[in-house]
């Protein structure tokens, strides 16, 4: 991570407001727990490009990482107004709305994101999380099927797959999905713990 950050920082020296560099650097900083550095680069980009949706979206990511979903919602309201065709911004807005307990707004944002891009990873996994949280397991099943068809297998998606199995009772048919999720993310202790619980629910101790 530090090596990646060093490369990104060198790029930002010559192009401090480059969209891809700013987003990548912000996410790398967040991953390394360097939230203040992430906020510094996104704030600079926002000051330079206040009329660009991506700048507001990038800064919203930092606010979510800081545990400030209400501020993120405000930024993302502006972001989707400026860039109404960007599925990733609507997906991020879904997460922010869910963070402040606005489930209907979150649902609408995820649905809009998936209307724009049926395979949008954040929208798919966020929508599954929302559906589980609200007890709508039928909808969660539909979105997981859509997630499988889009081959979305990042950690966030697999966490929701295993979480769904925990809530619904995996049975033998669900164990293959759980094994695949855990196998893809062997360094995630949380996912391994959830996987163990799925095994116990299925009464499969082998």
Backbone as CSV, one residue per row, in Angstrom:
resi,resn,N_x,N_y,N_z,CA_x,CA_y,CA_z,C_x,C_y,C_z
1,UNK,0.823,-1.205,0.000,0.000,0.000,0.000,0.859,1.257,0.000
2,UNK,1.896,1.260,0.820,2.765,2.436,0.889,3.460,2.688,-0.444
3,UNK,3.841,1.599,-1.134,4.474,1.758,-2.446,3.499,2.378,-3.438
4,UNK,2.250,1.910,-3.390,1.221,2.458,-4.280,0.979,3.927,-3.977
5,UNK,0.932,4.256,-2.701,0.718,5.648,-2.304,1.858,6.527,-2.802
6,UNK,3.086,6.018,-2.707,4.240,6.796,-3.169,4.133,7.101,-4.659
7,UNK,3.706,6.120,-5.440,3.545,6.318,-6.884,2.445,7.336,-7.160
8,UNK,1.329,7.209,-6.439,0.205,8.129,-6.636,0.575,9.550,-6.232
9,UNK,1.320,9.673,-5.149,1.736,11.004,-4.708,2.636,11.673,-5.737
10,UNK,3.502,10.882,-6.357,4.362,11.439,-7.404,3.526,11.927,-8.579
11,UNK,2.473,11.177,-8.907,1.596,11.588,-9.991,0.823,12.845,-9.653
12,UNK,0.409,12.960,-8.400,-0.365,14.135,-7.986,0.465,15.407,-7.979
13,UNK,1.769,15.261,-7.858,2.634,16.442,-7.906,2.500,17.144,-9.253
14,UNK,2.452,16.339,-10.320,2.367,16.920,-11.663,0.927,17.150,-12.113
15,UNK,-0.011,16.399,-11.534,-1.421,16.542,-11.930,-2.302,16.430,-10.689
16,UNK,-2.302,17.469,-9.843,-2.988,17.389,-8.546,-4.497,17.229,-8.620
17,UNK,-5.084,17.537,-9.764,-6.544,17.455,-9.869,-6.995,16.447,-10.931
18,UNK,-6.150,15.477,-11.205,-6.490,14.433,-12.164,-7.491,13.481,-11.513
19,UNK,-8.643,13.295,-12.161,-9.737,12.521,-11.581,-9.285,11.155,-11.075
20,UNK,-8.686,10.370,-11.946,-8.319,9.006,-11.572,-7.282,8.987,-10.461
21,UNK,-6.307,9.894,-10.543,-5.282,9.957,-9.513,-5.874,10.358,-8.163
22,UNK,-6.742,11.364,-8.164,-7.351,11.821,-6.914,-8.158,10.694,-6.279
23,UNK,-9.003,10.015,-7.064,-9.819,8.931,-6.532,-8.962,7.784,-6.017
24,UNK,-7.964,7.406,-6.809,-7.099,6.301,-6.408,-6.316,6.645,-5.152
25,UNK,-5.791,7.872,-5.098,-5.025,8.293,-3.924,-5.918,8.343,-2.690
26,UNK,-7.122,8.882,-2.851,-8.039,8.969,-1.710,-8.369,7.586,-1.170
27,UNK,-8.642,6.641,-2.064,-8.977,5.288,-1.627,-7.775,4.605,-0.985
28,UNK,-6.580,4.851,-1.532,-5.377,4.271,-0.946,-5.123,4.844,0.448
29,UNK,-5.292,6.142,0.583,-5.119,6.779,1.891,-6.138,6.230,2.899
30,UNK,-7.388,6.099,2.449,-8.428,5.576,3.337,-8.079,4.157,3.769
31,UNK,-7.626,3.341,2.804,-7.246,1.968,3.116,-6.100,1.884,4.114
32,UNK,-5.233,2.889,4.081,-4.093,2.915,4.995,-4.410,3.639,6.296
33,UNK,-5.643,4.086,6.439,-6.033,4.790,7.649,-5.572,6.232,7.698
34,UNK,-5.153,6.763,6.561,-4.661,8.145,6.502,-5.777,9.058,5.996
35,UNK,-6.801,9.197,6.815,-7.998,9.924,6.411,-7.706,11.401,6.151
36,UNK,-6.847,12.000,6.960,-6.546,13.426,6.776,-5.884,13.676,5.427
37,UNK,-5.024,12.749,4.981,-4.400,12.896,3.662,-5.431,12.738,2.556
38,UNK,-6.363,11.799,2.739,-7.431,11.614,1.754,-8.275,12.874,1.654
39,UNK,-8.574,13.455,2.799,-9.386,14.671,2.805,-8.641,15.834,2.158
40,UNK,-7.339,15.860,2.351,-6.540,16.947,1.761,-6.620,16.919,0.238
41,UNK,-6.434,15.744,-0.377,-6.423,15.693,-1.842,-7.817,15.894,-2.423
42,UNK,-8.846,15.378,-1.757,-10.202,15.552,-2.308,-10.701,16.979,-2.097
43,UNK,-10.297,17.600,-1.004,-10.699,18.990,-0.767,-10.079,19.918,-1.806
44,UNK,-8.826,19.637,-2.152,-8.147,20.447,-3.169,-8.833,20.289,-4.525
45,UNK,-9.187,19.049,-4.852,-9.867,18.807,-6.127,-11.244,19.468,-6.142
46,UNK,-11.944,19.424,-5.009,-13.274,20.024,-4.927,-13.192,21.539,-5.083
47,UNK,-12.165,22.145,-4.497,-11.996,23.590,-4.613,-11.730,23.998,-6.058
48,UNK,-11.006,23.137,-6.778,-10.658,23.450,-8.169,-11.794,23.126,-9.135
49,UNK,-12.603,22.112,-8.799,-13.641,21.647,-9.725,-14.989,21.497,-9.016
50,UNK,-15.459,22.576,-8.434,-16.724,22.539,-7.700,-17.909,22.205,-8.608
51,UNK,-17.762,22.444,-9.896,-18.842,22.153,-10.828,-18.766,20.774,-11.453
52,UNK,-17.914,19.899,-10.908,-17.757,18.539,-11.445,-18.290,17.527,-10.434
53,UNK,-19.163,16.654,-10.899,-19.746,15.653,-10.010,-18.722,14.752,-9.363
54,UNK,-17.694,14.376,-10.127,-16.695,13.447,-9.578,-15.979,14.041,-8.377
55,UNK,-15.766,15.355,-8.376,-15.064,15.988,-7.264,-15.878,15.890,-5.981
56,UNK,-17.189,16.097,-6.097,-18.058,15.966,-4.930,-18.143,14.497,-4.487
57,UNK,-18.179,13.587,-5.445,-18.240,12.168,-5.114,-16.974,11.694,-4.418
58,UNK,-15.835,12.142,-4.901,-14.568,11.747,-4.297,-14.486,12.243,-2.851
59,UNK,-14.926,13.468,-2.631,-14.900,14.010,-1.269,-15.909,13.283,-0.376
60,UNK,-17.024,12.864,-0.956,-18.033,12.136,-0.183,-17.477,10.814,0.341
61,UNK,-16.628,10.163,-0.436,-15.999,8.914,0.021,-15.244,9.142,1.324
62,UNK,-14.541,10.266,1.380,-13.759,10.581,2.574,-14.693,10.835,3.760
63,UNK,-15.781,11.548,3.524,-16.727,11.824,4.603,-17.343,10.524,5.138
64,UNK,-17.615,9.589,4.253,-18.122,8.286,4.706,-17.081,7.578,5.555
65,UNK,-15.830,7.640,5.130,-14.748,7.005,5.883,-14.576,7.654,7.254
66,UNK,-14.890,8.938,7.342,-14.793,9.658,8.607,-16.003,9.415,9.508
67,UNK,-16.990,8.700,8.986,-18.198,8.470,9.758,-19.144,9.646,9.743
68,UNK,-19.158,10.368,8.625,-20.026,11.539,8.479,-20.965,11.342,7.280
69,UNK,-21.897,10.382,7.374,-22.766,10.094,6.227,-23.678,11.243,5.830
70,UNK,-24.104,12.060,6.798,-24.988,13.185,6.464,-24.277,14.167,5.547
71,UNK,-23.020,14.461,5.843,-22.239,15.337,4.979,-22.028,14.717,3.614
72,UNK,-21.840,13.383,3.597,-21.666,12.684,2.330,-22.920,12.757,1.477
73,UNK,-24.084,12.659,2.111,-25.347,12.768,1.371,-25.431,14.127,0.684
74,UNK,-25.070,15.175,1.414,-25.122,16.519,0.834,-24.208,16.626,-0.389
75,UNK,-22.996,16.105,-0.247,-22.056,16.147,-1.378,-22.578,15.343,-2.568
76,UNK,-23.177,14.208,-2.274,-23.643,13.332,-3.346,-24.922,13.832,-3.988
77,UNK,-25.725,14.569,-3.251,-26.884,15.221,-3.872,-26.396,16.159,-4.976
78,UNK,-25.354,16.897,-4.661,-24.769,17.805,-5.651,-24.092,17.020,-6.775
79,UNK,-23.436,15.938,-6.414,-22.717,15.142,-7.403,-23.656,14.574,-8.466
80,UNK,-24.777,13.980,-8.037,-25.689,13.373,-9.011,-26.448,14.437,-9.796
81,UNK,-26.597,15.619,-9.207,-27.200,16.729,-9.948,-26.291,17.141,-11.107
82,UNK,-25.000,17.162,-10.838,-24.031,17.550,-11.854,-23.749,16.435,-12.851
83,UNK,-23.817,15.183,-12.392,-23.484,14.040,-13.253,-24.575,12.982,-13.138
84,UNK,-25.760,13.236,-13.710,-26.898,12.336,-13.543,-26.755,10.990,-14.239
85,UNK,-25.729,10.827,-15.043,-25.546,9.549,-15.724,-24.462,8.685,-15.124
86,UNK,-23.935,9.076,-13.966,-22.836,8.353,-13.340,-23.385,7.373,-12.313
87,UNK,-23.393,6.084,-12.660,-23.949,5.058,-11.772,-23.183,4.958,-10.462
88,UNK,-21.869,5.170,-10.499,-21.069,5.025,-9.283,-21.448,6.064,-8.230
89,UNK,-21.855,7.251,-8.670,-22.251,8.289,-7.725,-23.577,7.936,-7.055
90,UNK,-24.510,7.387,-7.812,-25.769,6.964,-7.220,-25.548,5.804,-6.253
91,UNK,-24.624,4.908,-6.584,-24.319,3.797,-5.687,-23.750,4.311,-4.371
92,UNK,-22.842,5.264,-4.480,-22.250,5.855,-3.286,-23.305,6.599,-2.469
93,UNK,-24.219,7.263,-3.169,-25.298,7.963,-2.474,-26.191,6.972,-1.731
94,UNK,-26.381,5.794,-2.306,-27.142,4.761,-1.607,-26.500,4.397,-0.281
95,UNK,-25.180,4.243,-0.290,-24.468,3.925,0.951,-24.623,5.044,1.979
96,UNK,-24.492,6.288,1.514,-24.593,7.427,2.424,-25.997,7.522,3.016
97,UNK,-27.009,7.348,2.180,-28.394,7.406,2.661,-28.662,6.284,3.659
98,UNK,-28.118,5.108,3.385,-28.274,3.996,4.333,-27.596,4.336,5.657
99,UNK,-26.489,5.081,5.575,-25.750,5.457,6.773,-26.515,6.391,7.695
100,UNK,-27.439,7.164,7.132,-28.251,8.066,7.971,-29.642,7.486,8.230
101,UNK,-29.861,6.234,7.833,-31.134,5.577,8.104,-32.246,5.894,7.140
102,UNK,-31.911,6.506,6.006,-32.932,6.834,5.000,-33.040,5.674,4.007
103,UNK,-33.706,4.621,4.431,-33.717,3.391,3.640,-34.400,3.554,2.282
104,UNK,-35.480,4.326,2.226,-36.169,4.509,0.951,-35.301,5.293,-0.036
105,UNK,-34.583,6.293,0.462,-33.674,7.040,-0.403,-32.526,6.150,-0.863
106,UNK,-32.039,5.320,0.039,-30.968,4.396,-0.327,-31.441,3.446,-1.422
107,UNK,-32.635,2.901,-1.239,-33.203,1.984,-2.227,-33.327,2.660,-3.585
108,UNK,-33.846,3.886,-3.594,-34.015,4.613,-4.853,-32.667,4.881,-5.517
109,UNK,-31.646,5.186,-4.723,-30.315,5.459,-5.281,-29.703,4.198,-5.877
110,UNK,-29.820,3.084,-5.159,-29.286,1.824,-5.688,-30.015,1.422,-6.970
111,UNK,-31.330,1.588,-6.963,-32.098,1.233,-8.158,-31.699,2.097,-9.346
112,UNK,-31.471,3.384,-9.116,-31.045,4.268,-10.202,-29.669,3.862,-10.705
113,UNK,-28.769,3.540,-9.791,-27.421,3.115,-10.192,-27.494,1.870,-11.063
114,UNK,-28.339,0.920,-10.686,-28.436,-0.331,-11.436,-29.219,-0.155,-12.735
115,UNK,-30.049,0.855,-12.791,-30.705,1.194,-14.056,-29.659,1.699,-15.055
116,UNK,-28.729,2.499,-14.545,-27.660,3.040,-15.395,-26.615,1.981,-15.733
117,UNK,-26.327,1.119,-14.768,-25.298,0.085,-14.951,-25.695,-1.134,-14.126
118,UNK,-26.308,-2.155,-14.747,-26.795,-3.328,-14.014,-25.706,-4.106,-13.271
119,UNK,-24.456,-3.862,-13.614,-23.369,-4.576,-12.956,-22.559,-3.710,-12.010
120,UNK,-23.099,-2.567,-11.589,-22.336,-1.652,-10.726,-22.053,-2.332,-9.374
121,UNK,-20.806,-2.615,-9.059,-20.486,-3.429,-7.875,-20.975,-2.855,-6.550
122,UNK,-20.709,-1.576,-6.312,-21.103,-0.986,-5.025,-22.616,-0.984,-4.864
123,UNK,-23.331,-0.693,-5.948,-24.789,-0.671,-5.872,-25.334,-2.062,-5.567
124,UNK,-24.778,-3.081,-6.198,-25.249,-4.444,-5.980,-25.040,-4.880,-4.534
125,UNK,-23.830,-4.735,-4.037,-23.558,-5.189,-2.669,-24.289,-4.322,-1.645
126,UNK,-24.392,-3.021,-1.909,-25.116,-2.144,-0.993,-26.599,-2.472,-0.953
127,UNK,-27.149,-2.787,-2.116,-28.574,-3.119,-2.187,-28.851,-4.434,-1.454
128,UNK,-27.942,-5.396,-1.563,-28.094,-6.642,-0.813,-28.078,-6.344,0.684
129,UNK,-27.115,-5.519,1.119,-27.020,-5.173,2.543,-28.308,-4.510,3.030
130,UNK,-28.818,-3.576,2.240,-30.053,-2.887,2.603,-31.221,-3.866,2.690
131,UNK,-31.307,-4.765,1.726,-32.408,-5.727,1.701,-32.352,-6.661,2.906
132,UNK,-31.152,-7.076,3.289,-31.009,-7.914,4.479,-31.402,-7.119,5.724
133,UNK,-30.925,-5.882,5.807,-31.216,-5.040,6.970,-32.710,-4.830,7.170
134,UNK,-33.442,-4.734,6.065,-34.882,-4.466,6.146,-35.719,-5.748,6.085
135,UNK,-35.054,-6.893,6.057,-35.765,-8.165,6.065,-36.386,-8.566,4.749
136,UNK,-35.974,-7.918,3.671,-36.518,-8.243,2.354,-35.596,-9.273,1.682
137,UNK,-35.701,-10.513,2.152,-34.783,-11.540,1.672,-35.095,-11.981,0.251
138,UNK,-36.344,-11.818,-0.174,-36.685,-12.145,-1.560,-35.949,-11.200,-2.508
139,UNK,-35.937,-9.918,-2.160,-35.221,-8.950,-3.004,-33.719,-9.194,-2.926
140,UNK,-33.228,-9.529,-1.742,-31.804,-9.831,-1.590,-31.405,-10.985,-2.506
141,UNK,-32.267,-11.994,-2.603,-31.986,-13.137,-3.474,-31.875,-12.693,-4.934
142,UNK,-32.786,-11.821,-5.354,-32.764,-11.319,-6.727,-31.478,-10.548,-7.017
143,UNK,-31.077,-9.702,-6.080,-29.882,-8.881,-6.300,-28.621,-9.737,-6.258
144,UNK,-28.594,-10.746,-5.407,-27.440,-11.650,-5.383,-27.328,-12.391,-6.715
145,UNK,-28.466,-12.803,-7.266,-28.442,-13.451,-8.593,-27.874,-12.482,-9.635
146,UNK,-28.283,-11.228,-9.563,-27.765,-10.210,-10.493,-26.272,-9.994,-10.270
147,UNK,-25.856,-10.024,-9.012,-24.455,-9.861,-8.665,-23.636,-11.040,-9.209
148,UNK,-24.195,-12.237,-9.126,-23.509,-13.420,-9.647,-23.368,-13.342,-11.168
149,UNK,-24.430,-12.913,-11.839,-24.386,-12.805,-13.301,-23.357,-11.769,-13.754
150,UNK,-23.198,-10.709,-12.949,-22.219,-9.669,-13.275,-20.809,-10.045,-12.822
151,UNK,-20.702,-11.206,-12.159,-19.408,-11.712,-11.672,-18.718,-10.713,-10.738
152,UNK,-19.515,-10.132,-9.857,-18.982,-9.218,-8.849,-18.562,-10.065,-7.654
153,UNK,-17.264,-10.143,-7.404,-16.742,-11.030,-6.362,-15.720,-10.329,-5.479
154,UNK,-15.876,-9.020,-5.298,-14.959,-8.325,-4.400,-15.341,-8.633,-2.951
155,UNK,-14.511,-8.177,-2.008,-14.726,-8.502,-0.600,-16.079,-8.012,-0.114
156,UNK,-16.426,-6.813,-0.486,-17.702,-6.234,-0.043,-18.874,-7.099,-0.509
157,UNK,-18.842,-7.552,-1.751,-19.920,-8.389,-2.278,-19.955,-9.740,-1.569
158,UNK,-18.782,-10.337,-1.377,-18.743,-11.649,-0.737,-19.148,-11.578,0.730
159,UNK,-18.877,-10.471,1.383,-19.349,-10.302,2.762,-20.870,-10.364,2.815
160,UNK,-21.521,-9.774,1.825,-22.984,-9.789,1.804,-23.529,-11.156,1.399
161,UNK,-22.823,-11.857,0.518,-23.254,-13.219,0.169,-23.273,-14.096,1.420
162,UNK,-22.181,-14.046,2.185,-22.089,-14.885,3.381,-23.066,-14.411,4.453
163,UNK,-23.239,-13.111,4.566,-24.204,-12.562,5.523,-25.621,-13.043,5.198
164,UNK,-25.945,-13.076,3.912,-27.252,-13.574,3.483,-27.428,-15.031,3.898
165,UNK,-26.390,-15.832,3.696,-26.457,-17.244,4.058,-26.640,-17.410,5.565
166,UNK,-25.983,-16.570,6.344,-26.132,-16.628,7.796,-27.571,-16.354,8.226
167,UNK,-28.214,-15.397,7.554,-29.565,-15.010,7.942,-30.636,-15.978,7.449
168,UNK,-30.359,-16.648,6.354,-31.400,-17.481,5.747,-31.187,-18.972,5.985
169,UNK,-30.016,-19.358,6.477,-29.737,-20.773,6.655,-29.219,-21.334,5.353
170,UNK,-27.940,-21.624,5.331,-27.304,-21.969,4.059,-27.757,-23.308,3.506
171,UNK,-27.825,-24.319,4.368,-28.058,-25.649,3.845,-26.860,-26.092,3.024
172,UNK,-26.907,-27.280,2.533,-25.786,-27.795,1.745,-25.588,-27.017,0.450
173,UNK,-26.691,-26.533,-0.115,-26.585,-25.828,-1.399,-25.864,-24.503,-1.280
174,UNK,-25.883,-23.909,-0.084,-25.240,-22.625,0.088,-23.772,-22.701,0.444
175,UNK,-23.310,-23.905,0.783,-21.924,-24.032,1.235,-20.918,-23.747,0.127
176,UNK,-21.250,-24.106,-1.103,-20.323,-23.854,-2.216,-20.105,-22.358,-2.397
177,UNK,-21.185,-21.585,-2.283,-21.078,-20.131,-2.394,-20.217,-19.575,-1.274
178,UNK,-20.418,-20.085,-0.047,-19.644,-19.619,1.094,-18.171,-19.968,0.922
179,UNK,-17.884,-21.202,0.496,-16.491,-21.612,0.316,-15.796,-20.741,-0.725
180,UNK,-16.510,-20.429,-1.808,-15.927,-19.581,-2.842,-15.602,-18.203,-2.318
181,UNK,-16.519,-17.635,-1.521,-16.310,-16.296,-0.967,-15.109,-16.275,-0.033
182,UNK,-15.036,-17.239,0.868,-13.922,-17.288,1.817,-12.610,-17.560,1.090
183,UNK,-12.659,-18.417,0.085,-11.451,-18.736,-0.665,-10.889,-17.551,-1.422
184,UNK,-11.752,-16.652,-1.867,-11.284,-15.469,-2.599,-10.661,-14.422,-1.681
185,UNK,-11.008,-14.485,-0.394,-10.542,-13.446,0.532,-10.008,-14.102,1.807
186,UNK,-8.941,-14.862,1.645,-8.415,-15.658,2.751,-7.870,-14.818,3.895
187,UNK,-7.539,-13.561,3.623,-6.965,-12.723,4.674,-8.021,-11.954,5.463
188,UNK,-9.299,-12.209,5.191,-10.369,-11.495,5.888,-10.875,-12.328,7.071
189,UNK,-10.470,-11.990,8.300,-10.924,-12.770,9.455,-12.431,-12.703,9.652
190,UNK,-13.026,-11.546,9.364,-14.469,-11.420,9.522,-15.231,-12.367,8.618
191,UNK,-14.753,-12.499,7.390,-15.419,-13.390,6.445,-15.226,-14.848,6.862
192,UNK,-14.057,-15.170,7.373,-13.813,-16.539,7.846,-14.725,-16.884,9.028
193,UNK,-14.893,-15.939,9.940,-15.778,-16.170,11.081,-17.210,-16.391,10.615
194,UNK,-17.652,-15.546,9.694,-19.006,-15.707,9.170,-19.151,-17.049,8.464
195,UNK,-18.102,-17.440,7.731,-18.137,-18.726,7.055,-18.253,-19.880,8.025
196,UNK,-17.554,-19.782,9.144,-17.641,-20.836,10.149,-19.063,-20.952,10.693
197,UNK,-19.712,-19.810,10.865,-21.092,-19.830,11.353,-22.032,-20.480,10.353
198,UNK,-21.758,-20.246,9.064,-22.571,-20.888,8.031,-22.411,-22.395,8.096
199,UNK,-21.161,-22.847,8.286,-20.919,-24.290,8.431,-21.737,-24.862,9.592
200,UNK,-21.704,-24.173,10.727,-22.428,-24.666,11.889,-23.915,-24.706,11.634
201,UNK,-24.427,-23.707,10.948,-25.857,-23.685,10.637,-26.233,-24.859,9.738
202,UNK,-25.329,-25.201,8.844,-25.597,-26.303,7.915,-25.282,-27.659,8.532
203,UNK,-24.745,-27.644,9.768,-24.361,-28.875,10.463,-23.407,-29.712,9.644
204,UNK,-22.431,-28.993,9.055,-21.399,-29.647,8.259,-20.081,-29.321,8.937
205,UNK,-19.513,-30.251,9.666,-18.298,-29.992,10.431,-17.071,-30.574,9.776
206,UNK,-17.159,-30.988,8.523,-16.010,-31.579,7.845,-15.246,-30.526,7.083
